[in-house]
Short mmCIF file of C-alpha atoms and ligand atoms in Angstrom, two decimals:
data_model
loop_
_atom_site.label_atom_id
_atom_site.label_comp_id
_atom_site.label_asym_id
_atom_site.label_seq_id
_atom_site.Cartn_x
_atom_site.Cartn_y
_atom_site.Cartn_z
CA UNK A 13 234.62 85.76 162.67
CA UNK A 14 235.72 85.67 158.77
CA UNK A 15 236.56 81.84 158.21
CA UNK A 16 238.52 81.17 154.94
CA UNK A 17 236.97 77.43 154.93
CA UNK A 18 233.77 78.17 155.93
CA UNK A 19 230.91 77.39 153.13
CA UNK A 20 228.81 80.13 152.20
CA UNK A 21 224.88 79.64 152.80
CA UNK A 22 222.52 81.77 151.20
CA UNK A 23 218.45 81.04 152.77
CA UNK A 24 215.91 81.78 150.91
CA UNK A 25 213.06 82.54 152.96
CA UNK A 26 214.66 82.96 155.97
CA UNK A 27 211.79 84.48 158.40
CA UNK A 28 209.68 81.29 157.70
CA UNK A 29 209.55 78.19 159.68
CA UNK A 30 212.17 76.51 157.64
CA UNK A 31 214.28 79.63 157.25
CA UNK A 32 214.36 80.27 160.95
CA UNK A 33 214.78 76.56 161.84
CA UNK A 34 217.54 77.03 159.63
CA UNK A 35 219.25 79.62 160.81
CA UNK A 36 219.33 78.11 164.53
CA UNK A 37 220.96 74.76 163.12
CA UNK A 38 223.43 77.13 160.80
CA UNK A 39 224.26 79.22 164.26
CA UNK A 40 225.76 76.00 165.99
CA UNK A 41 228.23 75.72 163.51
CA UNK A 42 229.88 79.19 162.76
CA UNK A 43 233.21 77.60 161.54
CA UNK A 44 231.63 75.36 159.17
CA UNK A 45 229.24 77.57 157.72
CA UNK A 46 228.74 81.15 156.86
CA UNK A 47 225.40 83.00 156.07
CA UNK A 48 225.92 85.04 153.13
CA UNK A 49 222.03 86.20 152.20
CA UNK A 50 219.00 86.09 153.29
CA UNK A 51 215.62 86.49 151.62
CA UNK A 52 212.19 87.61 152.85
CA UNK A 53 208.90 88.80 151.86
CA UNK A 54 207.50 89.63 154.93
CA UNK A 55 208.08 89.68 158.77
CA UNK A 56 211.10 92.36 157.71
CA UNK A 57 211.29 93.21 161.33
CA UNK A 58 212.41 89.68 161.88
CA UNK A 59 215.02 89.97 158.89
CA UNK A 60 216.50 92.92 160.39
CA UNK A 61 217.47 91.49 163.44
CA UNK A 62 219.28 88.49 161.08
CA UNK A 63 220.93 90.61 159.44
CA UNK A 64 222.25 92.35 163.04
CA UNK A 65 223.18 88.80 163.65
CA UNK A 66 224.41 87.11 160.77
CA UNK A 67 225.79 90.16 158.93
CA UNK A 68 225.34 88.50 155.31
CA UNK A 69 226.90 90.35 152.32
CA UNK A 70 223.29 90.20 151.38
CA UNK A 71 219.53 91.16 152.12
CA UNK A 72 217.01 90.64 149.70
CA UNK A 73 213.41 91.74 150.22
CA UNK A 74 211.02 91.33 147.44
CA UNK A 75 209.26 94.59 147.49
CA UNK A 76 212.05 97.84 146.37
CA UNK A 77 210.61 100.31 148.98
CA UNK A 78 210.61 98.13 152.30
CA UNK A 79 214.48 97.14 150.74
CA UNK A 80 215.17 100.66 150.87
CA UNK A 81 213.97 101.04 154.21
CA UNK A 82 215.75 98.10 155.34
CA UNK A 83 218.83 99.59 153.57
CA UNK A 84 218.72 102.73 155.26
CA UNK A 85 217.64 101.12 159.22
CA UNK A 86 220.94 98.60 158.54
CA UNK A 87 223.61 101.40 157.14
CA UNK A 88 222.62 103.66 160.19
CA UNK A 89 223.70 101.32 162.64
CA UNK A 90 226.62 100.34 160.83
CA UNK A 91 225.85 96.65 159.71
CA UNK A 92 227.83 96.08 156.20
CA UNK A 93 224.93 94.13 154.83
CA UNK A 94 223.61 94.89 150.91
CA UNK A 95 220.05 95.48 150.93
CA UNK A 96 218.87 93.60 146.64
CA UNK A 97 215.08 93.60 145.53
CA UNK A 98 212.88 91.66 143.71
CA UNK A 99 213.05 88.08 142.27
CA UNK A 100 216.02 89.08 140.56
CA UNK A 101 217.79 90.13 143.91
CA UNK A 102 216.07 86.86 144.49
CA UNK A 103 217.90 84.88 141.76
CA UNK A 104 221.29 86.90 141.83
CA UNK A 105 221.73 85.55 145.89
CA UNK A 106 221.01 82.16 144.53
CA UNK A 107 223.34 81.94 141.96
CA UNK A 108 226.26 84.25 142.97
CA UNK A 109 229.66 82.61 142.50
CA UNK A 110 230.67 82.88 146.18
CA UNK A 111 227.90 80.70 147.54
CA UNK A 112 227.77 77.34 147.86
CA UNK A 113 225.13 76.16 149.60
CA UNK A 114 221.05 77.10 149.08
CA UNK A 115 218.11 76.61 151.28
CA UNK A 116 215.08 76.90 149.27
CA UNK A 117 212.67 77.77 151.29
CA UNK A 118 209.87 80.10 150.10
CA UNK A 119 206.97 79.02 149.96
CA UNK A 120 204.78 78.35 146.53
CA UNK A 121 205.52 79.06 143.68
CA UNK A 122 207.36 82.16 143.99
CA UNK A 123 210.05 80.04 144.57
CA UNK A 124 210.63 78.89 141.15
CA UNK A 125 212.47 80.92 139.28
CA UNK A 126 215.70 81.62 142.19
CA UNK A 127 215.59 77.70 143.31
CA UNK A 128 216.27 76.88 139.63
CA UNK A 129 218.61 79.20 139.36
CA UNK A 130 220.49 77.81 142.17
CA UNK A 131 220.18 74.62 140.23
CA UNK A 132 221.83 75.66 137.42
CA UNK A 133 224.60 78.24 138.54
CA UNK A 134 225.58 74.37 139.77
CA UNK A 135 224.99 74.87 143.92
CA UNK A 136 224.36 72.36 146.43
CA UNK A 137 220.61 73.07 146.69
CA UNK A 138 218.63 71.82 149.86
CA UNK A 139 214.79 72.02 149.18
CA UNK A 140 212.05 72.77 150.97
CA UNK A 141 209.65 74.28 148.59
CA UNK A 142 208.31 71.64 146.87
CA UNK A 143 205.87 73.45 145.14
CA UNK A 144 208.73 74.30 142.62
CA UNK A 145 209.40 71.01 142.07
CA UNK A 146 205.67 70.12 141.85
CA UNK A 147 204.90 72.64 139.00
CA UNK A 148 208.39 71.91 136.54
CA UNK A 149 209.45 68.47 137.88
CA UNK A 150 210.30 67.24 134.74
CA UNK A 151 212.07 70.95 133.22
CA UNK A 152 213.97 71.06 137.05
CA UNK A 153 215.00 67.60 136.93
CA UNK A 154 216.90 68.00 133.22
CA UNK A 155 218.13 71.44 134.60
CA UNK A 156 219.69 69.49 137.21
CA UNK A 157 221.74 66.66 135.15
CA UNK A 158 222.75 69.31 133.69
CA UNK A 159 224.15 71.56 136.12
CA UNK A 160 226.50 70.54 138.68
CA UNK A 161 224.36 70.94 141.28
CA UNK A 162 223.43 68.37 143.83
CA UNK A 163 219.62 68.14 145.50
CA UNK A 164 219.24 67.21 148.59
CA UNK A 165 215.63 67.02 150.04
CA UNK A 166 214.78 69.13 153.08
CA UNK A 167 211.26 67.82 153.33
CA UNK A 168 211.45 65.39 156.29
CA UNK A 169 209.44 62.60 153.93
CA UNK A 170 212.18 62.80 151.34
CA UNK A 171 214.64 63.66 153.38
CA UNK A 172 214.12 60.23 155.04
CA UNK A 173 213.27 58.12 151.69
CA UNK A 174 217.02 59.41 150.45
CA UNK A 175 218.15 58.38 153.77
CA UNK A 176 216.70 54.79 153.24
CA UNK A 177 218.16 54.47 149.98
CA UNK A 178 221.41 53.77 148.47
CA UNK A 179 223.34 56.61 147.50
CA UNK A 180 223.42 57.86 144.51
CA UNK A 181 220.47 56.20 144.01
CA UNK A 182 219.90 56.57 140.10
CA UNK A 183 217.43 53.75 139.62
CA UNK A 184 214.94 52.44 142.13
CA UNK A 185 214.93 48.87 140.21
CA UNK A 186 218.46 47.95 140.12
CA UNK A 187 218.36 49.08 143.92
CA UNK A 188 215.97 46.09 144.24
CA UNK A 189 213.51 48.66 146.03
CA UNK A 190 209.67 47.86 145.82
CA UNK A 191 207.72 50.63 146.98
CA UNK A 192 208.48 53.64 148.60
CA UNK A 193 205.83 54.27 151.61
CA UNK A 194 205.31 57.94 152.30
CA UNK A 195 203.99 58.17 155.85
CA UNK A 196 201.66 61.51 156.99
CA UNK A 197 200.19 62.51 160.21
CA UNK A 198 196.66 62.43 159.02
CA UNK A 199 197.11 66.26 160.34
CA UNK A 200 194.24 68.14 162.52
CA UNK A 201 191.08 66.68 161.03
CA UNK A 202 191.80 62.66 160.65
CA UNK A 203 189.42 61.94 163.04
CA UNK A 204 187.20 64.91 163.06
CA UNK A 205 183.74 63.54 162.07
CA UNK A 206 183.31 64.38 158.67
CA UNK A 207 179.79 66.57 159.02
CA UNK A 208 181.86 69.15 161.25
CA UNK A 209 184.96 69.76 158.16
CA UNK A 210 182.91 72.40 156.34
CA UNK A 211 182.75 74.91 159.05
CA UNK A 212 186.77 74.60 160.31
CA UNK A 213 188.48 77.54 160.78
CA UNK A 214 192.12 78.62 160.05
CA UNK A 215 193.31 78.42 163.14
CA UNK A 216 191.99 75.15 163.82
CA UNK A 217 193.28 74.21 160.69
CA UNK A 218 196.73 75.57 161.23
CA UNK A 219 196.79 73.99 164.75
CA UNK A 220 198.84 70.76 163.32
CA UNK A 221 199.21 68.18 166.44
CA UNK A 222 203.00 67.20 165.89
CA UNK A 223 204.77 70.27 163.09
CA UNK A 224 205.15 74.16 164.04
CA UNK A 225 204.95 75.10 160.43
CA UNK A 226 204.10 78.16 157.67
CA UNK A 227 200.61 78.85 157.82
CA UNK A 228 200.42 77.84 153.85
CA UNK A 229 201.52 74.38 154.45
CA UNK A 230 199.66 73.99 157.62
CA UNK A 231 196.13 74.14 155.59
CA UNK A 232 197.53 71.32 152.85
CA UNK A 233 198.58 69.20 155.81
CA UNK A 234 195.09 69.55 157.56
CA UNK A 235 193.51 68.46 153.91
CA UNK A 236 196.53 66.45 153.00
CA UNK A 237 197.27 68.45 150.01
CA UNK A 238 201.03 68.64 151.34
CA UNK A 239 200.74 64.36 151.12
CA UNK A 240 199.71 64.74 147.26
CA UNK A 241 202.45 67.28 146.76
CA UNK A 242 204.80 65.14 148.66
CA UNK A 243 203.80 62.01 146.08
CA UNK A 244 204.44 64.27 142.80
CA UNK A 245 207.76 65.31 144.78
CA UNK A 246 209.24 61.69 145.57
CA UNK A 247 207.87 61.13 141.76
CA UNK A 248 210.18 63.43 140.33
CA UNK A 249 213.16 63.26 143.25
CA UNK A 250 213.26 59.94 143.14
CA UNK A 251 212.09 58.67 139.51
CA UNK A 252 209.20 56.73 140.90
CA UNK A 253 206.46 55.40 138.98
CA UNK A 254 202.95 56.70 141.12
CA UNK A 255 202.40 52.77 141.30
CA UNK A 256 205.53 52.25 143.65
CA UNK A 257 204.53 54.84 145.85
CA UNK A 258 202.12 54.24 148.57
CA UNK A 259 200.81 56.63 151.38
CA UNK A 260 200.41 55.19 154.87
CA UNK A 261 199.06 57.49 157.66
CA UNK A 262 201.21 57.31 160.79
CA UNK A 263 199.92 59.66 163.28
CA UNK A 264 202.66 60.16 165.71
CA UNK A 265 205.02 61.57 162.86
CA UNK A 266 207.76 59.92 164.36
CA UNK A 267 208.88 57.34 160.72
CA UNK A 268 209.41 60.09 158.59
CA UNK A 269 208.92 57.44 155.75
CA UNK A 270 209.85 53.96 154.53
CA UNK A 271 211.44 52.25 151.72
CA UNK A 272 209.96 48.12 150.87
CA UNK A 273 213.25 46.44 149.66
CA UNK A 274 213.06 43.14 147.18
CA UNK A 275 214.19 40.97 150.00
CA UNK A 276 211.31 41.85 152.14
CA UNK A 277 213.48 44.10 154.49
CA UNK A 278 211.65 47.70 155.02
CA UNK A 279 213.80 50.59 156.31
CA UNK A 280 212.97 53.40 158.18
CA UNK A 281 214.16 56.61 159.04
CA UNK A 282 212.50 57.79 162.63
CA UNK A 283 213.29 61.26 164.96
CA UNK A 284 211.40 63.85 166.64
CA UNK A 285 209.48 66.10 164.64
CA UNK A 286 211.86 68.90 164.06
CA UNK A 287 213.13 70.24 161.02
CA UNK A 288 216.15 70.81 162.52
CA UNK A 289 217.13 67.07 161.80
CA UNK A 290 216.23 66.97 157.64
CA UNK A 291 218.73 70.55 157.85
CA UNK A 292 221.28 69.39 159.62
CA UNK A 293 221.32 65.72 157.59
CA UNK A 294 221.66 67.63 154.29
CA UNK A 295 223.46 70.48 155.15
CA UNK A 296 226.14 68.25 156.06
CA UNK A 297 225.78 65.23 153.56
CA UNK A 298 227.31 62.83 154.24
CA UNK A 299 228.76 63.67 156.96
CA UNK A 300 226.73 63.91 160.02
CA UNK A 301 226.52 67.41 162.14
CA UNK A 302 224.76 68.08 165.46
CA UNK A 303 221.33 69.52 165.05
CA UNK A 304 219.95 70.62 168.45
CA UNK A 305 217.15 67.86 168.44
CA UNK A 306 216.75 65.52 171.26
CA UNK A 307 217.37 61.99 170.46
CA UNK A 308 213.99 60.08 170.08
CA UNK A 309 213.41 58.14 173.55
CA UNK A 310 211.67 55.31 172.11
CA UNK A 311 210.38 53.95 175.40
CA UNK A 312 208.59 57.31 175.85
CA UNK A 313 207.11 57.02 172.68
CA UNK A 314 205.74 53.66 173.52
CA UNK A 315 203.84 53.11 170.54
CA UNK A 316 203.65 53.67 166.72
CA UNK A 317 200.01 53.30 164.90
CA UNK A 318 199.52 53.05 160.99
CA UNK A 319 196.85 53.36 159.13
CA UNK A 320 195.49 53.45 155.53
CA UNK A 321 194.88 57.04 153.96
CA UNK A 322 190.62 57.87 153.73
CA UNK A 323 190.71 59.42 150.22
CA UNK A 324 186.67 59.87 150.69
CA UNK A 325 187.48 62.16 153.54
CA UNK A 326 191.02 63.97 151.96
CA UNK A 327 189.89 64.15 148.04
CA UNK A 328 193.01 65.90 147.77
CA UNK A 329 195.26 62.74 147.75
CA UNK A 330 192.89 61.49 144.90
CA UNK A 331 193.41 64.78 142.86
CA UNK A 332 197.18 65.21 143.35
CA UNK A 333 197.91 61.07 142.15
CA UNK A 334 195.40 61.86 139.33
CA UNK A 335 197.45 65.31 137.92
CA UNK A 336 200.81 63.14 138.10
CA UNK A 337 199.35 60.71 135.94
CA UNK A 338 198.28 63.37 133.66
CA UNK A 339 201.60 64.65 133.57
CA UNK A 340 202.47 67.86 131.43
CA UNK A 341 200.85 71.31 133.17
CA UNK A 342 198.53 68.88 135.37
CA UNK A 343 200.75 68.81 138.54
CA UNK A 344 201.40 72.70 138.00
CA UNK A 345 197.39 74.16 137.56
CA UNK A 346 196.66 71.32 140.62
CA UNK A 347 199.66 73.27 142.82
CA UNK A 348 198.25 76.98 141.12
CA UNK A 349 194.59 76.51 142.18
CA UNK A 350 195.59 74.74 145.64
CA UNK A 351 197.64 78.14 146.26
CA UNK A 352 194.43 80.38 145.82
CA UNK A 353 191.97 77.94 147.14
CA UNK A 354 193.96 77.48 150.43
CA UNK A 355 194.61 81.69 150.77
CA UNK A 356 190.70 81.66 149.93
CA UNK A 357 190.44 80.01 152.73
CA UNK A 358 193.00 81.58 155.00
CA UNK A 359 191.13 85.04 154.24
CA UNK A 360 187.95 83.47 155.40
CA UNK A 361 186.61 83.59 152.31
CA UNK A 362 186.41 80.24 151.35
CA UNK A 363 185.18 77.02 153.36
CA UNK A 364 187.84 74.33 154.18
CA UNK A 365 185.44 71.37 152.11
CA UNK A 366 185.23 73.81 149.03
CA UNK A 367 189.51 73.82 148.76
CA UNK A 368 189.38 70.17 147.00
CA UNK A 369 186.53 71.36 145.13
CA UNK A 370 187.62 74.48 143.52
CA UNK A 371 190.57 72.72 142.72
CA UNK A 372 188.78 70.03 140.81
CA UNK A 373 186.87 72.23 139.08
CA UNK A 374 190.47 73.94 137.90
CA UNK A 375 191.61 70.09 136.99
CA UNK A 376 188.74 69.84 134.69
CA UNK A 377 188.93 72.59 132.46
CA UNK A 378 192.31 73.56 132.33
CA UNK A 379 193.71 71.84 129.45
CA UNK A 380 196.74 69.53 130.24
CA UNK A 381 199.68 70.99 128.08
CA UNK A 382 203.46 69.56 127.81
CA UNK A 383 205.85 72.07 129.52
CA UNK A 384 208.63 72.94 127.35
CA UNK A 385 210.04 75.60 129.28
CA UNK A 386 209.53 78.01 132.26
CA UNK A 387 207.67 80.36 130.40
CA UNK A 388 205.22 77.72 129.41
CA UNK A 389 204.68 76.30 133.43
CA UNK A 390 204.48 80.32 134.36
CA UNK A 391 201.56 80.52 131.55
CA UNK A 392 200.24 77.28 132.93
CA UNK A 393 200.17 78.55 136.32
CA UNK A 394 198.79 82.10 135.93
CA UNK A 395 195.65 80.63 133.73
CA UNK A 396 194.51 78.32 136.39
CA UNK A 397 195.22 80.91 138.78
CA UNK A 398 192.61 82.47 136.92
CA UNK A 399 190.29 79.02 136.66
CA UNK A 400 191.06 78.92 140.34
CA UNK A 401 189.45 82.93 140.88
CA UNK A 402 186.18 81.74 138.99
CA UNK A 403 185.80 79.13 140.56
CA UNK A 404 186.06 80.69 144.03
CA UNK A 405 182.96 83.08 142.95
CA UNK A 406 180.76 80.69 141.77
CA UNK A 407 179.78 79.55 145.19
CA UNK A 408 181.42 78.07 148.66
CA UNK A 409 182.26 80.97 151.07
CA UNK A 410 182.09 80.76 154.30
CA UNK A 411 178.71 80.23 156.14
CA UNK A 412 176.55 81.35 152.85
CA UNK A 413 177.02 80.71 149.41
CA UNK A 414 178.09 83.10 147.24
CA UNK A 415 180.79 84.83 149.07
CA UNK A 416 182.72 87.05 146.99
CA UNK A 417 186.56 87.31 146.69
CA UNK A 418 189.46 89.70 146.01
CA UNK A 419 191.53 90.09 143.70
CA UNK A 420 194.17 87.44 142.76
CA UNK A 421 197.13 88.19 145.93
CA UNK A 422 200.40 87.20 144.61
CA UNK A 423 201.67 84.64 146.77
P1 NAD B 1 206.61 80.21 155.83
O1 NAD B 1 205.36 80.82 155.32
O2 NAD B 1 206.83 80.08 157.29
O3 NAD B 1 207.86 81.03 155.22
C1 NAD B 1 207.97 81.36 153.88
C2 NAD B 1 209.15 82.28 153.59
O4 NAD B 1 209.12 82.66 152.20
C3 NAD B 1 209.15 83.57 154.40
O5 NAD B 1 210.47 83.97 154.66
C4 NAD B 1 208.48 84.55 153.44
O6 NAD B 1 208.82 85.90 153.71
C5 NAD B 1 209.00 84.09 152.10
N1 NAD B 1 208.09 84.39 150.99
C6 NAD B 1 206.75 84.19 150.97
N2 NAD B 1 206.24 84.56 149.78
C7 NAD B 1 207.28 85.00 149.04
C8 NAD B 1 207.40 85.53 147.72
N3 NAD B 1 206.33 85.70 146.93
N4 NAD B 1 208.63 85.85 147.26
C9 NAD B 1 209.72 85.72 148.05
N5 NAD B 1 209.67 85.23 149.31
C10 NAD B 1 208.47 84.88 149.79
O7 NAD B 1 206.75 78.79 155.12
P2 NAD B 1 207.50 77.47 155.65
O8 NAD B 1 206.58 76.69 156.49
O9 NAD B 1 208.86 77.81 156.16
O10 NAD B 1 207.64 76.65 154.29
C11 NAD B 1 208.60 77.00 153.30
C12 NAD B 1 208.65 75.90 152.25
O11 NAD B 1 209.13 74.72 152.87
C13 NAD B 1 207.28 75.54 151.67
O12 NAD B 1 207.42 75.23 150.32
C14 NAD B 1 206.86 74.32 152.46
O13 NAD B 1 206.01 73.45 151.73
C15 NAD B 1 208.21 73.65 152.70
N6 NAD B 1 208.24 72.80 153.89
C16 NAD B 1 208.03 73.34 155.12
C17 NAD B 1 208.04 72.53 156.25
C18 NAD B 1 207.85 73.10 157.63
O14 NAD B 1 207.98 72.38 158.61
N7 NAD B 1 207.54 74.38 157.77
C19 NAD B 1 208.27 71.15 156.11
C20 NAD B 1 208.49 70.63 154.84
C21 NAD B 1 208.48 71.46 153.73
MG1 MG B 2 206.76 66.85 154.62
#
């Protein structure tokens, strides 16, 4: 089912809840688009059966001896897909000549170096994983003017801010916009009295009311981390001063954002909660392709509540505005020490109320450097990864204090 005009897709992270989601939009249009790689760390089972599927020219699987297994399982039942390791398997998918299109969607910040690397072998790069923009915002912006790449944003927020806005979009000013208002569920716990936070537990925490989601980004919704990441992200995307951006809780997660024209008009973009829609709108920009979501029945719905953000109960929104100020390595050792604190946490050995606070502690001594180049946000990154470990053993397990921790997981 070869088609000569079909673009090429390669999806990074394609067992995750983005990849996957994906991958079913990707499926209803087999003469517009082709997948030609797919990426996983885990779940290899799962990327198996994708590559029975999809039959990309390429498999990539970060560790070399599950590749070669993969290799091996996929050659013996005849399906012509290259098994690649590593992040440079990682970065070769991302940049090879014959693709066109990247979904960036690992999660963390593993996903740095082949997202920027789609940037600036010039692809049209759809991104999820904010944390890559988050820790080199300003390096990954200048890569991109000078690449000829375009970004479009995956994350249903941005996704619907870019949708609000005039395109191209180069200054928010001359666009006559005021503020930008980037709307959040509140997640699990906006209600939860505030005595009962300390002894959550993953699952609760992962248990999001509206979003099926990675397990990762789950844990920063329940403590809005993922808001604070999403306000460095429309900082960068979008070239936002932190003063024009405002964070208004909307619980029903069905305005995906806003943008607060000069003339007093405010626009919204509104859907179900599905991925599916963000994929579909930028895999097909600007044309408009079917995504498998139900249209919004607004009389269902019935109503739509707002609400201010409690920073007193989320201290995470308070941290993430305060590293963006700081600039330089701030936004990077605040997205490094979230990383550990939150698989801390997912590991059970770290309470959900201590996250925020080994992350402050990071904030404070980690010195805020200026990030020349990747190396520099990779140095950045692994030191407060370190902060971040210390931090973790000086106190806030689980139940008792004191709870010890393994060694730093690569995530
Ligand atoms: P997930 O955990 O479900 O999937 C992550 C994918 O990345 C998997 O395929 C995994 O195998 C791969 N991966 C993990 N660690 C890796 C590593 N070190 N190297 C290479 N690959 C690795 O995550 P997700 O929920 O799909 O989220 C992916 C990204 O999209 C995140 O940055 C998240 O913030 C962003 N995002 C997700 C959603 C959502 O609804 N899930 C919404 C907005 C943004
Ligand atoms: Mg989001």
């Amino acid at each position: 089912m070869q088609s000569p005009s079909a673009q090429q897709v390669c999806v990074l992270g394609s067992t995750g809840s983005i990849g996957v989601s994906t991958l079913d939009v990707l499926a209803r249009h087999p003469g517009q688009y082709q997948v030609y790689a797919l990426t996983a760390r885990e779940r290899i089972a799962e990327l198996a059966q994708q590559c029975r599927r999809f039959v990309p020219k390429y498999a990539v699987v970060l560790d070399p001896a599950r590749a070669a297994q993969l290799e091996q399982e996929l050659a013996e039942e005849g399906v012509a897909t290259e098994v690649l390791s590593g992040v440079e398997g990682l970065c070769q998918v991302a940049s090879d000549a014959r693709v066109d299109v990247v979904m960036a969607a690992i999660v963390g910040a593993a996903g740095l170096r082949p997202t920027l690397a789609a940037v600036q072998a010039g692809k049209k790069v759809l991104l999820a994983n904010k944390e890559s923009l988050v820790m080199a915002g300003p390096l990954f912006m200048a890569a991109l003017a000078q690449s000829r790449a375009s970004l479009l944003p995956i994350d249903s927020e941005h996704n619907a801010i870019f949708q609000c806005l005039p395109y191209p979009c180069e200054d928010l000013e001359q666009a006559g916009v005021e503020k930008i208002l980037l709307t959040g569920s509140g997640g699990p716990f906006r209600s939860r009295p505030v005595a009962e936070l300390h002894g959550v537990t993953p699952e609760e925490a992962c248990a999001h009311p509206n979003w099926s989601m990675g397990r990762k980004i789950s844990v920063d919704s329940a403590t809005m981390m993922n808001k604070g990441l999403e306000f460095i992200e429309a900082c960068y995307l979008f070239r936002a001063e932190p003063a024009q951006i405002d964070i208004v809780v909307h619980p029903q997660s069905i305005i995906h954002s806003m943008v607060q024209y000069r003339d007093g008009s405010l626009l919204a973009q509104m859907g179900n909660p599905d991925m599916r829609t963000p994929i579909a709108h930028a895999l097909a920009f600007p044309e408009r392709i079917d995504s498998g979501v139900p249209a919004l029945d607004l009389i269902a719905q019935g109503r739509l509540d707002f609400e201010a953000p409690d920073e007193a109960r989320f201290p995470c929104l308070r941290l993430a505005r305060e590293a963006m100020i700081a600039g330089g390595s701030a936004p990077a050792v605040l997205n490094a020490a979230n990383e550990v604190a939150v698989a801390a946490f997912l590991d059970g050995k770290l309470a959900f109320t201590e996250i925020p606070r080994v992350i402050e502690d990071v904030m404070k001594s980690a010195p805020v450097v200026e990030l020349r180049d990747l190396d520099a946000v990779e140095l950045a990154d692994r030191e407060a990864r370190t902060l971040a470990q210390q931090a973790l053993n000086q106190g806030g397990g689980v139940g008792t204090t004191g709870a010890g921790f393994p060694e730093s997981r690569s995530m």
